[in-house]
C-alpha positions as a Markdown table, in Angstrom:
| # | Residue | x | y | z |
|---|---|---|---|---|
| 1 | Met | 17.9 | -48.7 | -18.2 |
| 2 | Thr | 21.7 | -49.1 | -18.1 |
| 3 | Thr | 24.1 | -49.8 | -15.2 |
| 4 | Ala | 26.1 | -46.7 | -16.1 |
| 5 | Arg | 23.6 | -44.4 | -14.5 |
| 6 | Phe | 24.0 | -46.1 | -11.1 |
| 7 | Val | 26.9 | -45.2 | -8.8 |
| 8 | Pro | 29.1 | -48.3 | -8.2 |
| 9 | Tyr | 29.9 | -49.3 | -4.6 |
| 10 | Thr | 33.4 | -48.6 | -3.5 |
| 11 | Arg | 34.8 | -48.3 | 0.0 |
| 12 | Asp | 35.5 | -44.6 | -0.5 |
| 13 | Val | 31.8 | -43.7 | -0.5 |
| 14 | Glu | 32.1 | -43.8 | 3.3 |
| 15 | His | 34.1 | -41.2 | 5.3 |
| 16 | Glu | 35.3 | -42.2 | 8.7 |
| 17 | Glu | 34.4 | -39.7 | 11.4 |
| 18 | Pro | 37.2 | -38.4 | 13.7 |
| 19 | Gln | 37.1 | -39.9 | 17.2 |
| 20 | Phe | 34.5 | -42.4 | 16.0 |
| 21 | Asp | 35.7 | -45.3 | 18.2 |
| 22 | Asp | 35.8 | -43.2 | 21.4 |
| 23 | Asn | 32.4 | -41.6 | 20.7 |
| 24 | Leu | 31.0 | -45.0 | 19.8 |
| 25 | Gln | 32.2 | -46.5 | 23.2 |
| 26 | Thr | 30.5 | -43.6 | 25.0 |
| 27 | Val | 27.2 | -44.3 | 23.1 |
| 28 | Val | 27.5 | -48.0 | 23.9 |
| 29 | Asp | 28.1 | -47.3 | 27.6 |
| 30 | Lys | 25.1 | -44.9 | 27.8 |
| 31 | Thr | 22.9 | -47.4 | 26.0 |
| 32 | Thr | 23.7 | -50.4 | 28.2 |
| 33 | Ser | 23.2 | -48.2 | 31.3 |
| 34 | Phe | 19.8 | -47.1 | 30.0 |
| 35 | Val | 18.8 | -50.7 | 29.3 |
| 36 | Ala | 19.9 | -51.8 | 32.8 |
| 37 | Glu | 18.1 | -48.8 | 34.5 |
| 38 | Ser | 14.9 | -49.5 | 32.5 |
| 39 | Val | 14.2 | -52.5 | 34.7 |
| 40 | Thr | 13.1 | -50.2 | 37.5 |
| 41 | Ala | 12.6 | -46.9 | 35.7 |
| 42 | Gly | 10.1 | -48.4 | 33.2 |
| 43 | Gly | 7.8 | -49.8 | 35.8 |
| 44 | Thr | 7.5 | -53.2 | 34.1 |
| 45 | Gly | 10.2 | -55.0 | 36.1 |
| 46 | Arg | 11.9 | -55.9 | 32.7 |
| 47 | Ala | 14.7 | -54.4 | 30.7 |
| 48 | Val | 13.5 | -52.8 | 27.5 |
| 49 | Arg | 15.1 | -51.8 | 24.2 |
| 50 | Asp | 16.8 | -48.4 | 24.2 |
| 51 | Ala | 14.7 | -47.6 | 21.1 |
| 52 | His | 11.5 | -49.3 | 19.9 |
| 53 | Ala | 10.8 | -50.4 | 23.5 |
| 54 | Thr | 7.1 | -51.0 | 22.8 |
| 55 | Gly | 6.2 | -53.8 | 20.4 |
| 56 | Tyr | 2.8 | -54.0 | 18.8 |
| 57 | Gly | 2.9 | -57.6 | 17.6 |
| 58 | Leu | 5.0 | -60.4 | 16.1 |
| 59 | Val | 3.6 | -61.5 | 12.7 |
| 60 | Arg | 4.4 | -64.4 | 10.4 |
| 61 | Gly | 5.2 | -63.6 | 6.8 |
| 62 | Gln | 6.7 | -64.9 | 3.6 |
| 63 | Val | 9.2 | -63.1 | 1.4 |
| 64 | Glu | 8.9 | -63.8 | -2.3 |
| 65 | Ile | 12.0 | -62.7 | -4.2 |
| 66 | Leu | 10.7 | -61.8 | -7.7 |
| 67 | Thr | 11.8 | -63.3 | -11.0 |
| 68 | Gly | 12.9 | -61.3 | -14.0 |
| 69 | Leu | 14.5 | -58.4 | -12.1 |
| 70 | Pro | 16.9 | -56.2 | -14.1 |
| 71 | Pro | 20.5 | -57.2 | -13.3 |
| 72 | Glu | 21.3 | -54.1 | -11.3 |
| 73 | Tyr | 18.5 | -54.9 | -8.9 |
| 74 | Ala | 19.0 | -58.7 | -8.9 |
| 75 | Gln | 21.9 | -58.3 | -6.5 |
| 76 | Gly | 22.9 | -60.2 | -3.4 |
| 77 | Ile | 19.9 | -62.1 | -1.9 |
| 78 | Tyr | 17.7 | -60.7 | -4.7 |
| 79 | Ala | 19.7 | -62.5 | -7.4 |
| 80 | Thr | 18.0 | -65.8 | -6.6 |
| 81 | Pro | 14.2 | -65.9 | -6.9 |
| 82 | Gly | 12.3 | -68.0 | -4.3 |
| 83 | Thr | 10.2 | -67.8 | -1.2 |
| 84 | His | 11.5 | -67.5 | 2.4 |
| 85 | Asp | 9.6 | -67.5 | 5.7 |
| 86 | Gly | 9.8 | -64.4 | 7.7 |
| 87 | Leu | 8.9 | -62.8 | 11.0 |
| 88 | Ile | 7.9 | -59.1 | 11.4 |
| 89 | Arg | 8.0 | -57.1 | 14.6 |
| 90 | Phe | 5.9 | -53.9 | 14.5 |
| 91 | Ser | 6.9 | -51.3 | 17.2 |
| 92 | Asn | 7.0 | -47.8 | 18.4 |
| 93 | Gly | 10.3 | -45.9 | 18.1 |
| 94 | Ala | 10.3 | -44.4 | 21.6 |
| 95 | Pro | 12.8 | -45.7 | 24.2 |
| 96 | His | 10.1 | -46.3 | 26.8 |
| 97 | Thr | 6.8 | -48.0 | 27.2 |
| 98 | Gly | 3.4 | -46.5 | 28.1 |
| 99 | Ala | 0.1 | -45.5 | 26.6 |
| 100 | Asp | 0.2 | -45.1 | 22.8 |
| 101 | Ala | -0.6 | -41.4 | 23.1 |
| 102 | Gln | 2.7 | -40.9 | 25.0 |
| 103 | Leu | 5.0 | -42.6 | 22.6 |
| 104 | Gly | 5.2 | -40.3 | 19.6 |
| 105 | Thr | 4.7 | -40.9 | 15.9 |
| 106 | Ala | 7.8 | -43.0 | 14.9 |
| 107 | Lys | 6.9 | -46.6 | 14.1 |
| 108 | Gly | 9.1 | -49.5 | 13.1 |
| 109 | Leu | 8.9 | -52.6 | 11.0 |
| 110 | Ala | 11.7 | -55.1 | 11.7 |
| 111 | Leu | 11.8 | -58.0 | 9.3 |
| 112 | Lys | 13.7 | -61.3 | 9.8 |
| 113 | Ile | 14.1 | -63.5 | 6.7 |
| 114 | Phe | 15.0 | -67.2 | 7.0 |
| 115 | Asp | 17.1 | -69.6 | 4.9 |
| 116 | Ile | 19.5 | -67.1 | 3.4 |
| 117 | Asp | 22.8 | -68.5 | 2.2 |
| 118 | Gly | 26.1 | -67.0 | 3.2 |
| 119 | Pro | 27.6 | -65.7 | 6.4 |
| 120 | Thr | 26.3 | -62.6 | 8.1 |
| 121 | Leu | 28.4 | -59.6 | 9.0 |
| 122 | Leu | 28.0 | -60.4 | 12.7 |
| 123 | Glu | 31.3 | -62.1 | 13.8 |
| 124 | Asp | 29.7 | -63.8 | 16.8 |
| 125 | Glu | 26.9 | -65.4 | 14.8 |
| 126 | Pro | 27.9 | -65.7 | 11.1 |
| 127 | Asp | 26.0 | -68.9 | 10.2 |
| 128 | Thr | 22.4 | -68.2 | 11.4 |
| 129 | Gly | 20.9 | -68.2 | 7.9 |
| 130 | Thr | 18.8 | -65.2 | 8.8 |
| 131 | Phe | 18.8 | -61.7 | 7.3 |
| 132 | Asp | 17.3 | -58.6 | 9.1 |
| 133 | Tyr | 15.9 | -55.3 | 8.1 |
| 134 | Asn | 15.3 | -52.5 | 10.7 |
| 135 | Thr | 13.0 | -49.9 | 9.1 |
| 136 | Ile | 11.0 | -46.9 | 10.3 |
| 137 | Asn | 8.2 | -44.9 | 8.9 |
| 138 | Ala | 10.3 | -42.0 | 7.8 |
| 139 | Pro | 12.8 | -41.6 | 4.9 |
| 140 | Thr | 15.3 | -39.7 | 6.9 |
| 141 | Phe | 17.0 | -39.8 | 10.3 |
| 142 | Phe | 17.6 | -37.0 | 12.8 |
| 143 | Cys | 21.3 | -37.6 | 13.3 |
| 144 | Asn | 24.3 | -37.5 | 11.0 |
| 145 | Thr | 27.3 | -38.2 | 13.2 |
| 146 | Ile | 28.2 | -40.2 | 16.3 |
| 147 | Glu | 29.5 | -36.9 | 17.9 |
| 148 | His | 26.0 | -35.4 | 17.6 |
| 149 | Tyr | 24.4 | -38.7 | 18.7 |
| 150 | Leu | 26.0 | -38.2 | 22.1 |
| 151 | Phe | 23.8 | -35.2 | 22.9 |
| 152 | Ile | 20.8 | -36.4 | 20.9 |
| 153 | Gln | 20.7 | -39.7 | 22.7 |
| 154 | Asp | 20.8 | -37.9 | 26.1 |
| 155 | Leu | 17.9 | -35.7 | 25.0 |
| 156 | Phe | 15.8 | -38.7 | 23.8 |
| 157 | Phe | 16.4 | -40.6 | 27.0 |
| 158 | Asp | 15.2 | -37.6 | 29.0 |
| 159 | Ala | 12.5 | -36.5 | 26.6 |
| 160 | Ser | 9.6 | -37.4 | 28.9 |
| 161 | Ala | 11.0 | -35.1 | 31.6 |
| 162 | Tyr | 11.3 | -32.2 | 29.2 |
| 163 | Phe | 7.9 | -32.5 | 27.6 |
| 164 | Ser | 6.1 | -33.1 | 31.0 |
| 165 | Gln | 7.0 | -29.5 | 31.8 |
| 166 | Gly | 4.7 | -28.2 | 29.1 |
| 167 | Pro | 5.7 | -25.5 | 26.5 |
| 168 | Ala | 8.7 | -24.3 | 28.6 |
| 169 | Gly | 10.1 | -27.8 | 28.8 |
| 170 | Ala | 9.5 | -28.4 | 25.0 |
| 171 | His | 11.3 | -25.1 | 24.2 |
| 172 | Arg | 14.3 | -26.2 | 26.3 |
| 173 | Phe | 14.4 | -29.6 | 24.5 |
| 174 | Tyr | 14.3 | -27.9 | 21.1 |
| 175 | Ala | 17.0 | -25.3 | 22.1 |
| 176 | Glu | 19.3 | -28.0 | 23.5 |
| 177 | Phe | 18.8 | -30.1 | 20.4 |
| 178 | Val | 19.8 | -27.3 | 18.0 |
| 179 | Thr | 22.8 | -26.1 | 20.1 |
| 180 | Gly | 24.0 | -29.5 | 21.1 |
| 181 | Lys | 23.2 | -28.7 | 24.7 |
| 182 | Gly | 25.4 | -25.6 | 24.3 |
| 183 | Thr | 28.4 | -27.4 | 22.9 |
| 184 | Leu | 28.1 | -26.3 | 19.3 |
| 185 | Asp | 29.3 | -23.1 | 17.7 |
| 186 | Gln | 26.4 | -21.2 | 16.2 |
| 187 | Asp | 27.6 | -21.8 | 12.6 |
| 188 | Asp | 27.5 | -25.6 | 13.4 |
| 189 | Trp | 24.1 | -25.7 | 15.1 |
| 190 | Ala | 22.2 | -28.9 | 14.3 |
| 191 | Trp | 19.5 | -27.4 | 12.2 |
| 192 | Asp | 19.3 | -30.1 | 9.5 |
| 193 | Glu | 19.0 | -32.8 | 12.2 |
| 194 | Phe | 16.5 | -30.8 | 14.2 |
| 195 | Leu | 14.3 | -30.2 | 11.1 |
| 196 | Ala | 14.5 | -34.0 | 10.3 |
| 197 | Tyr | 13.3 | -34.6 | 13.9 |
| 198 | Leu | 10.4 | -32.2 | 13.4 |
| 199 | Arg | 9.4 | -33.9 | 10.2 |
| 200 | Met | 9.3 | -37.2 | 12.0 |
| 201 | Ser | 7.2 | -35.8 | 14.8 |
| 202 | Gln | 4.5 | -34.8 | 12.2 |
| 203 | Ile | 4.0 | -38.2 | 10.7 |
| 204 | Pro | 0.2 | -39.0 | 10.6 |
| 205 | Gln | -1.1 | -41.5 | 13.0 |
| 206 | Ile | -2.4 | -44.3 | 10.7 |
| 207 | Asn | -2.7 | -48.0 | 10.8 |
| 208 | Leu | 0.7 | -49.8 | 11.0 |
| 209 | Leu | -0.2 | -51.7 | 7.8 |
| 210 | Leu | -0.7 | -48.4 | 5.9 |
| 211 | Ser | 2.7 | -46.9 | 6.7 |
| 212 | Arg | 5.8 | -47.0 | 4.5 |
| 213 | Tyr | 9.0 | -48.0 | 6.2 |
| 214 | Trp | 12.6 | -47.0 | 5.2 |
| 215 | Thr | 16.1 | -48.1 | 6.1 |
| 216 | Met | 16.8 | -44.4 | 6.4 |
| 217 | Gly | 20.6 | -45.0 | 6.0 |
| 218 | Ala | 22.2 | -46.3 | 2.9 |
| 219 | Val | 23.1 | -49.9 | 2.3 |
| 220 | Arg | 25.2 | -51.7 | -0.2 |
| 221 | His | 23.2 | -53.5 | -2.9 |
| 222 | Gly | 25.8 | -55.8 | -4.4 |
| 223 | Asp | 27.7 | -53.7 | -7.0 |
| 224 | Tyr | 25.7 | -50.6 | -6.1 |
| 225 | Ile | 24.4 | -48.3 | -3.3 |
| 226 | Ala | 20.8 | -48.2 | -2.2 |
| 227 | Lys | 18.1 | -47.4 | 0.3 |
| 228 | Val | 15.4 | -50.0 | 0.9 |
| 229 | Arg | 11.7 | -49.3 | 1.5 |
| 230 | Ile | 8.9 | -51.6 | 2.6 |
| 231 | Ala | 5.6 | -50.2 | 1.2 |
| 232 | Pro | 2.0 | -51.3 | 1.3 |
| 233 | Asp | 0.7 | -53.3 | -1.7 |
| 234 | Leu | -2.1 | -51.0 | -2.8 |
| 235 | Gln | -4.6 | -53.7 | -3.5 |
| 236 | Phe | -4.3 | -54.8 | 0.1 |
| 237 | Ala | -4.1 | -51.4 | 1.6 |
| 238 | Glu | -7.4 | -50.3 | 0.1 |
| 239 | Lys | -9.1 | -53.1 | 2.1 |
| 240 | Val | -7.9 | -51.9 | 5.5 |
| 241 | Val | -10.9 | -50.9 | 7.6 |
| 242 | Arg | -9.2 | -49.3 | 10.6 |
| 243 | Arg | -7.3 | -46.6 | 8.7 |
| 244 | Val | -6.8 | -43.5 | 10.9 |
| 245 | Ile | -5.8 | -44.2 | 14.5 |
| 246 | Asp | -6.7 | -42.0 | 17.4 |
| 247 | Pro | -4.1 | -42.6 | 20.2 |
| 248 | Ala | -6.2 | -40.5 | 22.6 |
| 249 | Ser | -9.2 | -42.9 | 22.3 |
| 250 | Ala | -7.6 | -45.7 | 24.5 |
| 251 | Pro | -4.3 | -46.6 | 26.2 |
| 252 | Glu | -3.6 | -49.1 | 23.4 |
| 253 | Val | -4.8 | -48.5 | 19.8 |
| 254 | Phe | -2.1 | -49.7 | 17.4 |
| 255 | Arg | -1.9 | -53.3 | 18.5 |
| 256 | Pro | -5.7 | -53.9 | 18.6 |
| 257 | Ala | -6.1 | -52.4 | 15.1 |
| 258 | Leu | -3.2 | -54.6 | 13.7 |
| 259 | Gln | -4.6 | -57.6 | 15.5 |
| 260 | Ala | -8.1 | -57.1 | 14.1 |
| 261 | Glu | -7.0 | -56.5 | 10.5 |
| 262 | Leu | -4.8 | -59.7 | 10.4 |
| 263 | Gln | -7.6 | -61.8 | 12.0 |
| 264 | Glu | -9.9 | -60.7 | 9.1 |
| 265 | Arg | -7.8 | -60.8 | 6.0 |
| 266 | Pro | -4.2 | -61.3 | 4.7 |
| 267 | Tyr | -2.0 | -58.5 | 3.8 |
| 268 | Ala | 1.1 | -57.7 | 1.7 |
| 269 | Phe | 3.9 | -55.2 | 1.4 |
| 270 | Asp | 6.4 | -54.6 | -1.5 |
| 271 | Ile | 10.1 | -54.6 | -0.7 |
| 272 | Gln | 11.6 | -51.9 | -2.8 |
| 273 | Val | 15.2 | -50.8 | -3.7 |
| 274 | Gln | 16.2 | -47.2 | -4.7 |
| 275 | Leu | 19.7 | -47.2 | -6.3 |
| 276 | Cys | 22.0 | -44.2 | -5.9 |
| 277 | Thr | 22.6 | -42.2 | -9.1 |
| 278 | Asp | 24.3 | -39.1 | -7.6 |
| 279 | Leu | 26.3 | -39.0 | -4.4 |
| 280 | Glu | 25.9 | -35.2 | -4.0 |
| 281 | Arg | 22.1 | -35.3 | -4.1 |
| 282 | Met | 21.8 | -38.8 | -2.7 |
| 283 | Pro | 24.5 | -38.7 | 0.1 |
| 284 | Val | 25.6 | -41.7 | 2.2 |
| 285 | Glu | 26.8 | -39.8 | 5.3 |
| 286 | Asp | 24.0 | -37.2 | 5.5 |
| 287 | Leu | 20.9 | -39.1 | 6.7 |
| 288 | Thr | 18.8 | -36.0 | 6.9 |
| 289 | Val | 18.6 | -35.8 | 3.1 |
| 290 | Glu | 15.7 | -37.7 | 1.4 |
| 291 | Trp | 16.9 | -39.3 | -1.8 |
| 292 | Pro | 14.8 | -37.8 | -4.6 |
| 293 | Glu | 12.7 | -40.3 | -6.4 |
| 294 | Gln | 13.0 | -38.2 | -9.6 |
| 295 | Leu | 16.7 | -39.2 | -9.7 |
| 296 | Ser | 16.0 | -42.9 | -9.0 |
| 297 | Pro | 12.6 | -44.5 | -8.3 |
| 298 | Phe | 12.0 | -47.3 | -5.9 |
| 299 | Val | 11.8 | -50.7 | -7.7 |
| 300 | Thr | 10.0 | -53.7 | -6.2 |
| 301 | Val | 12.3 | -56.6 | -5.8 |
| 302 | Ala | 10.3 | -58.8 | -3.4 |
| 303 | Arg | 6.9 | -59.1 | -1.9 |
| 304 | Leu | 6.3 | -59.6 | 1.9 |
| 305 | Arg | 3.0 | -61.5 | 2.4 |
| 306 | Leu | 1.3 | -61.7 | 5.7 |
| 307 | Pro | -1.2 | -64.5 | 6.0 |
| 308 | Gln | -4.4 | -64.1 | 7.9 |
| 309 | Gln | -3.5 | -64.9 | 11.5 |
| 310 | Asp | -4.2 | -64.4 | 15.2 |
| 311 | Ile | -1.5 | -62.5 | 17.1 |
| 312 | Ser | -3.8 | -61.7 | 20.1 |
| 313 | Gly | -2.2 | -64.1 | 22.7 |
| 314 | Pro | 0.1 | -62.8 | 25.4 |
| 315 | Asp | 2.7 | -65.3 | 24.3 |
| 316 | Asn | 2.9 | -63.4 | 21.0 |
| 317 | Leu | 4.4 | -60.4 | 22.9 |
| 318 | Glu | 6.7 | -62.6 | 24.9 |
| 319 | Lys | 8.1 | -64.3 | 21.8 |
| 320 | Met | 8.4 | -60.9 | 20.1 |
| 321 | Asp | 10.4 | -59.6 | 23.1 |
| 322 | Ala | 12.9 | -62.4 | 23.0 |
| 323 | Leu | 13.9 | -61.8 | 19.4 |
| 324 | Ser | 16.8 | -59.6 | 18.3 |
| 325 | Phe | 16.9 | -57.6 | 15.1 |
| 326 | Thr | 19.9 | -55.7 | 13.8 |
| 327 | Pro | 20.8 | -54.0 | 10.5 |
| 328 | Trp | 24.1 | -55.9 | 10.5 |
| 329 | Arg | 22.5 | -59.4 | 10.4 |
| 330 | Val | 22.9 | -59.3 | 6.6 |
| 331 | Thr | 25.3 | -60.7 | 4.0 |
| 332 | Ala | 28.3 | -58.6 | 2.8 |
| 333 | Glu | 26.5 | -57.7 | -0.4 |
| 334 | His | 24.0 | -55.7 | 1.7 |
| 335 | Ala | 26.3 | -54.1 | 4.3 |
| 336 | Pro | 25.0 | -50.9 | 6.0 |
| 337 | Leu | 27.0 | -47.8 | 4.9 |
| 338 | Gly | 28.0 | -44.6 | 6.7 |
| 339 | Asn | 29.1 | -43.7 | 10.2 |
| 340 | Ile | 25.6 | -43.9 | 11.8 |
| 341 | Met | 24.9 | -47.2 | 10.3 |
| 342 | Arg | 28.3 | -48.5 | 11.2 |
| 343 | Ala | 27.8 | -47.5 | 14.8 |
| 344 | Arg | 24.6 | -49.5 | 15.0 |
| 345 | Lys | 26.5 | -52.7 | 14.8 |
| 346 | Glu | 28.0 | -52.6 | 18.3 |
| 347 | Val | 25.2 | -50.5 | 19.8 |
| 348 | Tyr | 22.5 | -53.0 | 18.8 |
| 349 | Arg | 24.7 | -56.0 | 19.8 |
| 350 | Gln | 25.5 | -54.7 | 23.3 |
| 351 | Ser | 21.9 | -53.5 | 23.9 |
| 352 | Ser | 20.6 | -56.9 | 23.0 |
| 353 | Ile | 23.1 | -58.8 | 25.1 |
| 354 | Thr | 22.3 | -56.6 | 28.1 |
| 355 | Arg | 18.6 | -56.8 | 27.7 |
| 356 | His | 18.6 | -60.6 | 27.3 |
| 357 | Gln | 20.8 | -61.1 | 30.3 |
| 358 | Leu | 18.7 | -58.9 | 32.6 |
| 359 | Asn | 15.5 | -60.6 | 31.5 |
| 360 | Gln | 17.1 | -64.1 | 31.8 |
| 361 | Gln | 16.2 | -64.9 | 28.2 |
| 362 | Pro | 18.3 | -67.1 | 26.0 |
| 363 | Arg | 19.9 | -65.0 | 23.3 |
| 364 | Thr | 19.7 | -67.5 | 20.4 |
| 365 | Glu | 18.8 | -66.8 | 16.8 |
| 366 | Pro | 15.9 | -69.0 | 15.6 |
| 367 | Arg | 16.7 | -71.3 | 12.6 |
| 368 | Ser | 13.1 | -71.1 | 11.3 |
| 369 | Ala | 9.9 | -69.1 | 11.8 |
| 370 | Asn | 8.4 | -72.3 | 13.2 |
| 371 | Asp | 10.9 | -72.1 | 16.1 |
| 372 | Val | 9.1 | -69.0 | 17.2 |
| 373 | Leu | 5.5 | -69.0 | 16.0 |
| 374 | Ala | 3.3 | -71.9 | 15.0 |
| 375 | Pro | 2.3 | -72.0 | 11.3 |
| 376 | Thr | -0.9 | -70.1 | 10.4 |
| 377 | His | -4.1 | -71.9 | 9.9 |
| 378 | His | -5.2 | -69.8 | 6.9 |
| 379 | Gly | -2.8 | -71.0 | 4.3 |
| 380 | Asp | 0.7 | -69.8 | 3.6 |
| 381 | Asn | 0.1 | -67.1 | 1.0 |
| 382 | Ala | -1.7 | -63.8 | 1.1 |
| 383 | Ser | -3.9 | -63.3 | -1.8 |
| 384 | Gly | -6.1 | -60.5 | -3.1 |
| 385 | Glu | -9.3 | -62.4 | -2.3 |
């Protein structure tokens, strides 16, 4: 394996979208309005996130950065082997709360790693010592430009109203997605994005511990360009008892299954990096394209270990709700790449500020996992036993 096969990171791998700033401000305004209106619209009396509104549990973990990595993978935070505490928020991707059967198939794993050296890319909190991943159980995303996100965001905020009208409402949703609510010329209809959305809607309903989770968008990996995946460690995955989940069997099914598994045994994921080898077949700006593993496999650079623990208390959900996760709470060597990823910086920030203000929660980044959750009583390391 030589470094010559990997595309080096340069600034010109990104292409700025026309009217990006104006479109981004519109998205930010719509997002903060949605968050503010969710206090009454959601029926909970609280503001919720504009995506991943339903959290399934906050879990303690440890990230072990592996030794002996090839130099092209030992980049940024992965250049220094060691163990870091972490916190994991499992969630549903929908922008509203409700019974699990009403929330769709998208699931998220947000990871916060502690004691990371170097400033983050968030100008208002550069020295937190934390590093975040926001991942979802699909390798692609259903939007490529901020211009298209303007109508896709509207559709998702109103999705419940569309689908509550049965097949006719679903057909209107699909037609307005493809045509950009009538704004797109036929040659420019959003077929690629719509097909990516359909693929996401067909994800099997399985235990959260059995899903694989991707960054979807590209990120810098030191000298290179990458996507990151968090995948189950197979020796732990085979021990999961509650494997297939039936959302129709009860209002809440994913949290109870996660809670029961972690009460009974530890668990582990692999944190994996896929380096870009071909910008045509592994594009940065087209998030609907899955990077072929034949061109570049995912390589494990760290292990995420979840000790046996009890997440059943209501305070677990309260502490989870108070946390903030963003793809931009990373060091410069891991900067998100592309227009959609760049837009997330301000959208996530303003959404978080609005939500915390409305819920009267202090918006402070924890300095350690112990600041949020007590240490587990089952030892610090997951093992295969």
